[in-house]
mmCIF file of C-alpha atoms in Angstrom:
data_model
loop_
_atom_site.group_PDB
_atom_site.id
_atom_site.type_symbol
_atom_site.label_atom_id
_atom_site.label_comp_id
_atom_site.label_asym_id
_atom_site.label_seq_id
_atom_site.Cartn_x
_atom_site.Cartn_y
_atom_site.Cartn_z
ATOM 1 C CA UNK A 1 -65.147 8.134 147.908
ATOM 2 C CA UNK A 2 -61.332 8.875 148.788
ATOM 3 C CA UNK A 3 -59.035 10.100 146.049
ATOM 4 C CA UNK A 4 -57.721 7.516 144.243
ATOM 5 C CA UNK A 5 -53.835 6.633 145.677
ATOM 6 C CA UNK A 6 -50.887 8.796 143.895
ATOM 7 C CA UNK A 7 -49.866 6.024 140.314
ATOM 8 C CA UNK A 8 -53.346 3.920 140.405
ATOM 9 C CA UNK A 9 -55.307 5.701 137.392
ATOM 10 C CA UNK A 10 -59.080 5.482 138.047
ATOM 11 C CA UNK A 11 -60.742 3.050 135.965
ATOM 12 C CA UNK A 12 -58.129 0.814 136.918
ATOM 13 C CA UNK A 13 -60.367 -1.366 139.475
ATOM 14 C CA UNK A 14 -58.002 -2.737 142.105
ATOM 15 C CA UNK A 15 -59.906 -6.193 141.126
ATOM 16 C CA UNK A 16 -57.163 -7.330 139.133
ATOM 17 C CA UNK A 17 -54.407 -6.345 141.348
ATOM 18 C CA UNK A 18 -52.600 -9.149 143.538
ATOM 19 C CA UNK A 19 -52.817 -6.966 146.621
ATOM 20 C CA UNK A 20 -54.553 -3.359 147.572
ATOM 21 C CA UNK A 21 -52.519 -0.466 145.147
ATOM 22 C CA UNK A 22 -53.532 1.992 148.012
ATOM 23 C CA UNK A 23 -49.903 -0.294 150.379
ATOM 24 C CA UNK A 24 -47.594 1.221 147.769
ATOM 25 C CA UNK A 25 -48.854 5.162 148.637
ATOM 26 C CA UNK A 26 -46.147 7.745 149.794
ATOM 27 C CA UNK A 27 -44.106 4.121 149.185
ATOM 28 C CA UNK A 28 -43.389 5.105 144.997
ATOM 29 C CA UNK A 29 -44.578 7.555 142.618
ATOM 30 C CA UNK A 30 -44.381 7.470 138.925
ATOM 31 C CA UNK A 31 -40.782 8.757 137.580
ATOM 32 C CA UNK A 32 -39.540 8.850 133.999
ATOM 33 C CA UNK A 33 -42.431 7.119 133.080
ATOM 34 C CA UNK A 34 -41.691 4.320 135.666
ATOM 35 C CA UNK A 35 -44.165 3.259 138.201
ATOM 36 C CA UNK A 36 -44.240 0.180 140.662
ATOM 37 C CA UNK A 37 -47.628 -0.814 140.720
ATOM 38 C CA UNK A 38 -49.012 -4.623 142.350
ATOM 39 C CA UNK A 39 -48.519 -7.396 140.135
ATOM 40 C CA UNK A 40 -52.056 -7.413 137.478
ATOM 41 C CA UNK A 41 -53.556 -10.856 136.687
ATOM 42 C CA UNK A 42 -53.020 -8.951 133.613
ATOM 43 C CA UNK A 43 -49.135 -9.000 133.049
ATOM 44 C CA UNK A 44 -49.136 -12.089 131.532
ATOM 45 C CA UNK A 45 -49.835 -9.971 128.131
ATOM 46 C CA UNK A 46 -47.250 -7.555 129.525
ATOM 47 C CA UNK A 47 -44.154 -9.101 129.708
ATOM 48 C CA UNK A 48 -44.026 -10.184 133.405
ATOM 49 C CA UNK A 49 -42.965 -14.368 132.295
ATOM 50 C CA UNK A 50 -40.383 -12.927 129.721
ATOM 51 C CA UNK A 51 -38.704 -10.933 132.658
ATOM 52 C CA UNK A 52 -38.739 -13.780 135.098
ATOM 53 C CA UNK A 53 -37.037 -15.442 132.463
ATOM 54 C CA UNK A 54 -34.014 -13.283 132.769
ATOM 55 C CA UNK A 55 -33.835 -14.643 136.380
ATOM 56 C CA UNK A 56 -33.957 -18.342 135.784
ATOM 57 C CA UNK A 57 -36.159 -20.864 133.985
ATOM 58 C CA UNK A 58 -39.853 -20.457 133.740
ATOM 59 C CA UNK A 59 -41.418 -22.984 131.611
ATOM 60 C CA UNK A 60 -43.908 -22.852 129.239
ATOM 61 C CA UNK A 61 -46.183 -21.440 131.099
ATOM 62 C CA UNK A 62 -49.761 -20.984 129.970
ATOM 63 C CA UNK A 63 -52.272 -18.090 130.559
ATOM 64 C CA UNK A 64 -54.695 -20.397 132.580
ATOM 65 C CA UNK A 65 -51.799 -21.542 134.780
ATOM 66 C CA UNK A 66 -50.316 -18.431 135.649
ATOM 67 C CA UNK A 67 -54.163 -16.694 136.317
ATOM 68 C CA UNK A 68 -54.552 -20.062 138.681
ATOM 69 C CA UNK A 69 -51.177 -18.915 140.616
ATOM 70 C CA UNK A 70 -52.146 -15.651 141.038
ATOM 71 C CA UNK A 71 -55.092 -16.405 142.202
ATOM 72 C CA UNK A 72 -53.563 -18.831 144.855
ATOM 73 C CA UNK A 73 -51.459 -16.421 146.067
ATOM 74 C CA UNK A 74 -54.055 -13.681 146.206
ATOM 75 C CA UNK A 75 -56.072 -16.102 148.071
ATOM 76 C CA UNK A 76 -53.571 -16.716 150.413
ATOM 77 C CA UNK A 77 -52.565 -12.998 151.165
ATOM 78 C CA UNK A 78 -49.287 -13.581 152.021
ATOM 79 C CA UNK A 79 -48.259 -12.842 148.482
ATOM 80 C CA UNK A 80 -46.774 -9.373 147.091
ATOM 81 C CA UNK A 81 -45.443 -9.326 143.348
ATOM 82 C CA UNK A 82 -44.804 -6.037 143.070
ATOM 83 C CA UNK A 83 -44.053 -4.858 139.123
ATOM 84 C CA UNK A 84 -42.334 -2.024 137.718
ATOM 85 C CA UNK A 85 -43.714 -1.155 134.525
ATOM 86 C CA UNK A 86 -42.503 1.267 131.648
ATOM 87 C CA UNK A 87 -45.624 3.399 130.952
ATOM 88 C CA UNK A 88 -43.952 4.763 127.723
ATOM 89 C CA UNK A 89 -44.214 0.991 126.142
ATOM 90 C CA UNK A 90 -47.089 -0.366 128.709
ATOM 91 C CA UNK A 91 -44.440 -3.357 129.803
ATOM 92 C CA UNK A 92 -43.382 -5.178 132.894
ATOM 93 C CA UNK A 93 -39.876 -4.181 133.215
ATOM 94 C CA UNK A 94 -38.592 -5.479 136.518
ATOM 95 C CA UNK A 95 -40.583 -7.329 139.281
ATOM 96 C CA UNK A 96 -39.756 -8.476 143.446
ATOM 97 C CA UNK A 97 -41.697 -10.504 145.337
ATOM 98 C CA UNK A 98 -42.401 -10.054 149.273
ATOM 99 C CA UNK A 99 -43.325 -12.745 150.744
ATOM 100 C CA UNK A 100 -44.802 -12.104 154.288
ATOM 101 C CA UNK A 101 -44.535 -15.527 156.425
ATOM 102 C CA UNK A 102 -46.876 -15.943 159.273
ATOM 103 C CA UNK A 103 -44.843 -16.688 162.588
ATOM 104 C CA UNK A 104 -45.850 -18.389 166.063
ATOM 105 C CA UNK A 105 -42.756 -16.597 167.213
ATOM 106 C CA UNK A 106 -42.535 -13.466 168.517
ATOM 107 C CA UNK A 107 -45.743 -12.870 169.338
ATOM 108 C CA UNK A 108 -47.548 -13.812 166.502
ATOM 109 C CA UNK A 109 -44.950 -12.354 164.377
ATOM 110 C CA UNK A 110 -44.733 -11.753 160.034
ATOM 111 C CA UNK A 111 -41.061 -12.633 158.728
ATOM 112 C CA UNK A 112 -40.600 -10.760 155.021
ATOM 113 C CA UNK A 113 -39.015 -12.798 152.559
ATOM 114 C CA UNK A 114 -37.679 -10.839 149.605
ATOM 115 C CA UNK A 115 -37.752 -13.216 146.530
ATOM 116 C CA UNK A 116 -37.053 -13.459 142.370
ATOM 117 C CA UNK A 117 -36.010 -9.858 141.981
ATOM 118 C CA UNK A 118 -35.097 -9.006 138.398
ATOM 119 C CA UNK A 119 -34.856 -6.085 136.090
ATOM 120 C CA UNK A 120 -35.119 -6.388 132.262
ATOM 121 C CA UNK A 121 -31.499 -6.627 130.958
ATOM 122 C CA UNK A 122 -32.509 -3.263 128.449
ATOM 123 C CA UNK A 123 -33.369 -1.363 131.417
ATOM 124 C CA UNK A 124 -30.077 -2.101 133.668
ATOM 125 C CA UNK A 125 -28.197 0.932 135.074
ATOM 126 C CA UNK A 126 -31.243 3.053 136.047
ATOM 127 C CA UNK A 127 -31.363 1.616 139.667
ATOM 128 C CA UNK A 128 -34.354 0.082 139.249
ATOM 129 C CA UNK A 129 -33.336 -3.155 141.236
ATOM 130 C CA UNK A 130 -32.630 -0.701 144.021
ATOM 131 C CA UNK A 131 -36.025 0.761 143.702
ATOM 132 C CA UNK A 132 -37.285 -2.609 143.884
ATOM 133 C CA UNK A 133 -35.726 -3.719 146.805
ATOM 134 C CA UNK A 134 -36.743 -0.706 148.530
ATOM 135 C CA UNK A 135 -39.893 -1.033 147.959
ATOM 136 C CA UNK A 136 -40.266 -3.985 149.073
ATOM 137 C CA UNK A 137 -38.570 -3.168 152.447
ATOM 138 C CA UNK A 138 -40.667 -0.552 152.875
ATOM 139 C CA UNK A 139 -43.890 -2.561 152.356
ATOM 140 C CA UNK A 140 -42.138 -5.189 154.330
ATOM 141 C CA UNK A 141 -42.064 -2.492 157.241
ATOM 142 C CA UNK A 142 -45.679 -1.382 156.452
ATOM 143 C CA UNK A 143 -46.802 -4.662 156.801
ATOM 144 C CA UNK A 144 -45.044 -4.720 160.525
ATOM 145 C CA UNK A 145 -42.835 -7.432 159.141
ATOM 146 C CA UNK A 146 -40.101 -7.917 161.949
ATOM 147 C CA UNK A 147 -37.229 -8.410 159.758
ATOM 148 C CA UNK A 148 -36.838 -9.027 156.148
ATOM 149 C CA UNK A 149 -34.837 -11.858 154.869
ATOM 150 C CA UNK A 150 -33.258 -13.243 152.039
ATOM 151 C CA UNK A 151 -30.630 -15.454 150.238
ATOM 152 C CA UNK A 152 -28.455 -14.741 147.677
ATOM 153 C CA UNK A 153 -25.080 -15.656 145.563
ATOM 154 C CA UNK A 154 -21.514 -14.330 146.748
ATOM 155 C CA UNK A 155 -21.691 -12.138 143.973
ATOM 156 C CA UNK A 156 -24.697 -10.400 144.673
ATOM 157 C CA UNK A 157 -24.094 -9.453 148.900
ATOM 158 C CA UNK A 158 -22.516 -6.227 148.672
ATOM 159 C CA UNK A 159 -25.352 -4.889 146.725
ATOM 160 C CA UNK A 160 -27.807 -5.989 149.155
ATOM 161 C CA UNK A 161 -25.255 -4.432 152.214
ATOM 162 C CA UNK A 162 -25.384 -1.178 150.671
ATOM 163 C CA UNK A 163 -29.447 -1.440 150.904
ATOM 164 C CA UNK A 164 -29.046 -2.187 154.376
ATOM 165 C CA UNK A 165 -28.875 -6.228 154.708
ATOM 166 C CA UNK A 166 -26.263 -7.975 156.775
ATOM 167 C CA UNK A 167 -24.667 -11.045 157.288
ATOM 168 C CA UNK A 168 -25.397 -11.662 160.846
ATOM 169 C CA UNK A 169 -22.022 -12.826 162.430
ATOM 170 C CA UNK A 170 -22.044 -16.653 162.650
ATOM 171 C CA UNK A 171 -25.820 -17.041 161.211
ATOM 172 C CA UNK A 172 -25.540 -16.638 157.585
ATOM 173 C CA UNK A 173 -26.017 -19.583 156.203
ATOM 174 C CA UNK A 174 -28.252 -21.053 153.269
ATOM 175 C CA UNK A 175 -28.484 -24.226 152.880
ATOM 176 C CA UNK A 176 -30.952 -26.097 150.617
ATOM 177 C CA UNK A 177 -31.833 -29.632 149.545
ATOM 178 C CA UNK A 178 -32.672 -30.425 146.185
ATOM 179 C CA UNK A 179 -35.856 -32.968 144.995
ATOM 180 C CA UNK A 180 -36.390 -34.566 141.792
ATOM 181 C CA UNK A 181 -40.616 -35.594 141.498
ATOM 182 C CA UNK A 182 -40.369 -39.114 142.649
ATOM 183 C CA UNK A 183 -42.502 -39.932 145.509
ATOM 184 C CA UNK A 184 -40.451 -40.093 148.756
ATOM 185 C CA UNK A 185 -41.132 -43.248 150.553
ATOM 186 C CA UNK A 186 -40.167 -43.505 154.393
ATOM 187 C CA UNK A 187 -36.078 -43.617 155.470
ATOM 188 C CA UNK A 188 -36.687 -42.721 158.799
ATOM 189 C CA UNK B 1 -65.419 -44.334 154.228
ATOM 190 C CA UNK B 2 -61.406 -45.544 154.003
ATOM 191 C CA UNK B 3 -59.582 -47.053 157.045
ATOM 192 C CA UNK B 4 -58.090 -44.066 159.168
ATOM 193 C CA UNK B 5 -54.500 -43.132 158.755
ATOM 194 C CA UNK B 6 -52.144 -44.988 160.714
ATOM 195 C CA UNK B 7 -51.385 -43.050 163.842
ATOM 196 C CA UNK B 8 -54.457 -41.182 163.557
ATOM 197 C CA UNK B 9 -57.060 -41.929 166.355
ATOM 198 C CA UNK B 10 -60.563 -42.906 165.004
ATOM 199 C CA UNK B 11 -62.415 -39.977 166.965
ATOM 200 C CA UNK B 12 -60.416 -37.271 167.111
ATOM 201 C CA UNK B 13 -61.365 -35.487 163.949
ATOM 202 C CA UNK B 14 -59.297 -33.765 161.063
ATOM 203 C CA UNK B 15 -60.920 -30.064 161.486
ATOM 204 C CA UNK B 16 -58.792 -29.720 164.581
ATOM 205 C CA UNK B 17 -55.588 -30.379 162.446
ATOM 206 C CA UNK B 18 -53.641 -27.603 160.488
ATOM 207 C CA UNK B 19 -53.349 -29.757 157.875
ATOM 208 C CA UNK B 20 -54.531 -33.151 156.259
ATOM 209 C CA UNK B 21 -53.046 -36.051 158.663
ATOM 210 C CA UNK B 22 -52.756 -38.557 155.984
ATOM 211 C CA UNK B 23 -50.512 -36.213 154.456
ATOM 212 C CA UNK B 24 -47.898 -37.857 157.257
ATOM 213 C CA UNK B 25 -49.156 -41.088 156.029
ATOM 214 C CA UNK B 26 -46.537 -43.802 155.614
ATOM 215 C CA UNK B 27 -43.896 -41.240 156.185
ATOM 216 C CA UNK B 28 -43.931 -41.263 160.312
ATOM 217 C CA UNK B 29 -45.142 -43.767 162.553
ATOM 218 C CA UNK B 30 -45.908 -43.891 166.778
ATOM 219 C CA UNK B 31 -42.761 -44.982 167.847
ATOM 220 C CA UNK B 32 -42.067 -45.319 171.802
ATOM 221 C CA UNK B 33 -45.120 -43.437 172.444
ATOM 222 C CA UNK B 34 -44.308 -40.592 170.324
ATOM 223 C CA UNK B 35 -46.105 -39.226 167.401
ATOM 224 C CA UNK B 36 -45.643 -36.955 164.704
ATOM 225 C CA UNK B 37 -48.904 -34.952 163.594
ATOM 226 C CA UNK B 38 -49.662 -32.019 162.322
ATOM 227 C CA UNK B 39 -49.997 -29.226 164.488
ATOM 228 C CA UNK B 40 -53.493 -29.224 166.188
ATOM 229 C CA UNK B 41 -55.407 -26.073 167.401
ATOM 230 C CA UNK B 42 -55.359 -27.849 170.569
ATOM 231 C CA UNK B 43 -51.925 -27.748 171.272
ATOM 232 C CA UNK B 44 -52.090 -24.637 172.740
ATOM 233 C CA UNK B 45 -52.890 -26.110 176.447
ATOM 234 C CA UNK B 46 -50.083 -29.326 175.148
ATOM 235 C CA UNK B 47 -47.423 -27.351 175.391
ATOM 236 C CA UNK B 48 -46.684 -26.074 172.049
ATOM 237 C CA UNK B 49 -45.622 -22.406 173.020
ATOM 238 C CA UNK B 50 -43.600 -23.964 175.723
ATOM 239 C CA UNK B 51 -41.567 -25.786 173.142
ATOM 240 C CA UNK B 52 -41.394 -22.543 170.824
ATOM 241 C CA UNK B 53 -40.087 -20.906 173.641
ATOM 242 C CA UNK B 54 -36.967 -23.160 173.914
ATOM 243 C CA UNK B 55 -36.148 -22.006 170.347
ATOM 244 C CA UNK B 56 -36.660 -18.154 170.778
ATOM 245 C CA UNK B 57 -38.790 -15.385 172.364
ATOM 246 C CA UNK B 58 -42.641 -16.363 171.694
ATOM 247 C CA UNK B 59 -44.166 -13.621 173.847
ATOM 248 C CA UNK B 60 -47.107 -13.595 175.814
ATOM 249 C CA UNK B 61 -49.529 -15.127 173.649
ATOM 250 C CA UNK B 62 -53.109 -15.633 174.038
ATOM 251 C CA UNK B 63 -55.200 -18.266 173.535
ATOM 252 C CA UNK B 64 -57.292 -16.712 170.872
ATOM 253 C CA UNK B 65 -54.145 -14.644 169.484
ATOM 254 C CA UNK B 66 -52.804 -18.233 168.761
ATOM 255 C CA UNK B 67 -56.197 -19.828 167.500
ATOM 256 C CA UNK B 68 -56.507 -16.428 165.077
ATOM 257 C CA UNK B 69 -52.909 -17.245 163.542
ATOM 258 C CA UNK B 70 -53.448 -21.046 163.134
ATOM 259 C CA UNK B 71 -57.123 -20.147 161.429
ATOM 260 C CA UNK B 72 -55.311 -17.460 159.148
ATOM 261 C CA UNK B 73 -52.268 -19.948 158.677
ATOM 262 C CA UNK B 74 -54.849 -22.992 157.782
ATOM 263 C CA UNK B 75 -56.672 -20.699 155.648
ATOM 264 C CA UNK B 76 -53.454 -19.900 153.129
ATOM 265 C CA UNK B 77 -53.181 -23.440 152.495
ATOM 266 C CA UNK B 78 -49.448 -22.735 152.842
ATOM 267 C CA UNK B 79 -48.142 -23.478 156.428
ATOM 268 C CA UNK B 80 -47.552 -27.424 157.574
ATOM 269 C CA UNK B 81 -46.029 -27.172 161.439
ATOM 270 C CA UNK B 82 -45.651 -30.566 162.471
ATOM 271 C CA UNK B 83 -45.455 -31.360 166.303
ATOM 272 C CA UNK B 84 -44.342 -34.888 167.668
ATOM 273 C CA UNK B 85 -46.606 -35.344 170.579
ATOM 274 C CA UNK B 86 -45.111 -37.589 173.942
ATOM 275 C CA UNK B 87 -48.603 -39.704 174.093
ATOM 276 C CA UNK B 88 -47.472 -40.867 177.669
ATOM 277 C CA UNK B 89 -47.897 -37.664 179.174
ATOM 278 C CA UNK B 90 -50.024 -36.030 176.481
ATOM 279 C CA UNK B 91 -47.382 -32.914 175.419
ATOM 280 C CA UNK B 92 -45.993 -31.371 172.526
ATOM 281 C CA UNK B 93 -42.258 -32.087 172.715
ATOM 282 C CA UNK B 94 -40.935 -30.750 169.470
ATOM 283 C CA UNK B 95 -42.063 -28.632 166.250
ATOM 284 C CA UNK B 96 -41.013 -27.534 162.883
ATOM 285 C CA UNK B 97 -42.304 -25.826 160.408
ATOM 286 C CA UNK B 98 -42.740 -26.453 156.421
ATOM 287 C CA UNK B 99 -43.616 -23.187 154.420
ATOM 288 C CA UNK B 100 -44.337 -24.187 150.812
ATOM 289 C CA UNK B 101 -43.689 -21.002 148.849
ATOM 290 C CA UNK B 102 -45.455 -20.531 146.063
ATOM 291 C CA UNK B 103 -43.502 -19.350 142.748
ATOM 292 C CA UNK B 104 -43.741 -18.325 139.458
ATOM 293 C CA UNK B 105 -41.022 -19.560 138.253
ATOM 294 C CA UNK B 106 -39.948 -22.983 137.513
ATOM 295 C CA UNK B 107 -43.379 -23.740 135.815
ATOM 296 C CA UNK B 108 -45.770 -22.397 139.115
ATOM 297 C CA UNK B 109 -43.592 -24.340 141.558
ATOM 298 C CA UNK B 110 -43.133 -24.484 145.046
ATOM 299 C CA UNK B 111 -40.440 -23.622 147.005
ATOM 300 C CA UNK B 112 -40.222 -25.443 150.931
ATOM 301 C CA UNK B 113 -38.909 -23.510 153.497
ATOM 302 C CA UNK B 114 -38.035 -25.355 156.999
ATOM 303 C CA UNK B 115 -38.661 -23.229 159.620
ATOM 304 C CA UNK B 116 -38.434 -23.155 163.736
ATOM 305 C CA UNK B 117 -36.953 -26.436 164.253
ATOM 306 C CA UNK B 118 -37.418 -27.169 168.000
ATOM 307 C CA UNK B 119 -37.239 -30.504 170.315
ATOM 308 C CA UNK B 120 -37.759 -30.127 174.357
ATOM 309 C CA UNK B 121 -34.498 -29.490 176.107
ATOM 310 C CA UNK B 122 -35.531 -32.967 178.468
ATOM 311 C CA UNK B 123 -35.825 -34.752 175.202
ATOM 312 C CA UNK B 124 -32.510 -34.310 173.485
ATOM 313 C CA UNK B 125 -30.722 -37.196 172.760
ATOM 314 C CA UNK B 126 -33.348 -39.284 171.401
ATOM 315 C CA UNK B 127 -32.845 -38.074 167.305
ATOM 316 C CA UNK B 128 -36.091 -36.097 167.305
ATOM 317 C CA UNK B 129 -34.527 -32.743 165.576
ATOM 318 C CA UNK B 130 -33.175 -35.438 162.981
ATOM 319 C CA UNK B 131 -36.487 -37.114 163.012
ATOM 320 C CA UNK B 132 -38.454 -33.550 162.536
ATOM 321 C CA UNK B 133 -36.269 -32.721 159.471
ATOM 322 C CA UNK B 134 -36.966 -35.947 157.409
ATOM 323 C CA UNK B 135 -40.390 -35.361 158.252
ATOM 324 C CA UNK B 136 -40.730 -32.184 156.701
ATOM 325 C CA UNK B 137 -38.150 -33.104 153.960
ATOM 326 C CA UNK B 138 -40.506 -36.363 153.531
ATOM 327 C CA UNK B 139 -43.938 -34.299 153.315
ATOM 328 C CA UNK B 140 -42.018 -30.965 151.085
ATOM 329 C CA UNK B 141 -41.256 -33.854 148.717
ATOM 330 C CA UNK B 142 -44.872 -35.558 148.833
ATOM 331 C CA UNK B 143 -45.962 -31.645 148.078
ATOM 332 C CA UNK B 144 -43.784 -31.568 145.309
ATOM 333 C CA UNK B 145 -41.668 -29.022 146.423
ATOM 334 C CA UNK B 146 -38.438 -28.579 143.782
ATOM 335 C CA UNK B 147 -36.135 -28.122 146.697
ATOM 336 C CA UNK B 148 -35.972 -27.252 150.332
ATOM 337 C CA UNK B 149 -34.278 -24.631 151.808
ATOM 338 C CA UNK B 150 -33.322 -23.162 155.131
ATOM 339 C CA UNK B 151 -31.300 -20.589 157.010
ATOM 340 C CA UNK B 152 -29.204 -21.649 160.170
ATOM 341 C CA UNK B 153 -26.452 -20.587 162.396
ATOM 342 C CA UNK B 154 -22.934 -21.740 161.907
ATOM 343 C CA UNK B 155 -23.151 -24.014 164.452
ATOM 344 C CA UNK B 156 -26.010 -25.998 163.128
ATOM 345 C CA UNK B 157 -24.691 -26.309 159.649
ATOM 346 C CA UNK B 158 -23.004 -30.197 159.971
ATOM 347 C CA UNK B 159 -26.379 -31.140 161.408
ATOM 348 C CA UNK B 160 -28.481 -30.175 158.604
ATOM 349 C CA UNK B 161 -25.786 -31.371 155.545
ATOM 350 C CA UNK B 162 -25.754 -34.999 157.698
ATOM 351 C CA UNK B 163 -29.430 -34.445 156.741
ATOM 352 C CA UNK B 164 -29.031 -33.923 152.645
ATOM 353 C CA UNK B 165 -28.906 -30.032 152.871
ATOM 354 C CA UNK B 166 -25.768 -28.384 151.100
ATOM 355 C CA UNK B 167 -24.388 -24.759 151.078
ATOM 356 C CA UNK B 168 -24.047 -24.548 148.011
ATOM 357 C CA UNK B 169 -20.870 -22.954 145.661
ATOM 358 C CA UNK B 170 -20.872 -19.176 145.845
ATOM 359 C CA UNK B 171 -24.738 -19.131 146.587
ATOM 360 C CA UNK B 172 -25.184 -20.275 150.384
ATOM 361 C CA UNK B 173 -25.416 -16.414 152.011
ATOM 362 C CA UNK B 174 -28.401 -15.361 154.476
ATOM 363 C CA UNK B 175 -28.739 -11.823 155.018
ATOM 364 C CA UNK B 176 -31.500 -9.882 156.789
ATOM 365 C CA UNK B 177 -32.561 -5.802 157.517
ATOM 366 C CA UNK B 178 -34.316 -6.247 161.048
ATOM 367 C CA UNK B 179 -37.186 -3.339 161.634
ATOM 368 C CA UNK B 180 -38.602 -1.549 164.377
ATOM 369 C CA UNK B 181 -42.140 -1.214 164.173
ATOM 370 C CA UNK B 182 -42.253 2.584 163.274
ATOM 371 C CA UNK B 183 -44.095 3.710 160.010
ATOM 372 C CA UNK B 184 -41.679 3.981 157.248
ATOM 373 C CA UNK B 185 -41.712 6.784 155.004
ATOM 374 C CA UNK B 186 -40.164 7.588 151.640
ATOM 375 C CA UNK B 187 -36.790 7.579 151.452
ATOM 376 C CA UNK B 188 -36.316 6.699 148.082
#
């Protein structure tokens, strides 16, 4: 048996962990009582909805459905919710998701996708969105993602240039079409 | 047993496809001897990396390098690359890909993604980008997708919003980090 990784506490199994604990090693250690930690199928209880809800609606989402996500996107592997929780209280406090998209390009290539980052609004001004973001860049790079993308408001750019994003000249656009549930029938 | 899909050939089967055919059902038809399908793991002696190549550097890919990636990409249940197959001469002659992302938010929805948009350079002219789009739009909308979005270069943007994409008000920016492949360590 190895030593367990630096933040996972044994008797923790990894079971209920959206991806392996061990990716985040030498990535984050505990701090103030902070540690980043995969997403549990057991942050429902924790406070993990009620922070997504500072980011944008959620819905009244049910214990069943979110287990059912997780377990979709665990399944799928592409998936990494990555958590910061407040050991002092035992609560989610922030959360980013990487999102590792499988490419024909590039020789068989994985594209990161850094998605829904958020930070409990009592918990702003510690940096934690930067330690978020970071994290998930370096996991991004662990993975051997080739780049790491994402979209974001006007508002919201120079923070991400300071963490070492850019605006590519000419190719920095985000465009997006929006569905209601109807059932598209063919224009074409 | 129910009547095959239109533009599916009794005797070729499904387990070839990347996805279910009749997903495409009553949202493309053959038209001039072209087809839209979803990407098959035969494609890889049609002409499918050829194609990919026209949009950016695939590499030297193997056979079995791109058989592993479809397997793994069939296998997340996530990843619908449509081709539209020239049935005259048997080759791949333009791809694109639909990501559904899988969220939390927004009650468990999912997010589309278009990706690698691509049409043969001897087939231009003929409305098969446009045609590739409001496939994918068609299928991210059968999927249930809450919106589709996409990333492109300035120069590509009146294409896409002729198509029903929009940059939206103060939230249409697309930034990336881009990685070498050496380990990361801590820096935070």
């Amino acid at each position: 048996m190895s030593e367990p990784p630096r933040g996972i506490q044994p008797g923790n199994g990894v079971d209920e962990y959206l991806f392996d604990p061990r990716l985040l090693e030498r990535i984050v250690d505990i701090k103030d009582g902070i540690w980043v930690r995969p997403l549990s199928i057991e942050d429902y209880d924790k406070g993990f909805i009620q922070v997504l809800g500072q980011l944008t609606k959620v819905g009244d989402m049910s214990k069943e459905q979110f287990s059912e996500r997780f377990r979709k996107m665990k399944a799928s592997g592409d998936y990494y919710v990555i958590v910061a929780e407040d050991k002092n209280v035992g609560e989610v406090i922030a959360s980013a998701t990487l999102l590792t998209e499988q490419k024909f390009i590039h020789n068989c290539a994985l594209r990161g996708r850094l998605e829904d980052v958020v930070v409990n609004d009592k918990y702003r001004g510690k940096s934690l969105g930067q330690l978020m973001v970071r994290t998930v860049s370096l996991l991004a790079q662990r993975l051997r993602c080739y780049k790491l993308s994402l979209d974001c408001k006007d508002t919201i750019v120079k923070f991400y240039e300071r963490l070492g994003f850019i605006k590519e000249p000419a190719n920095g656009n985000h465009l997006n079409a929006r569905f209601d549930y109807e059932s598209p029938t063919s224009n074409l």
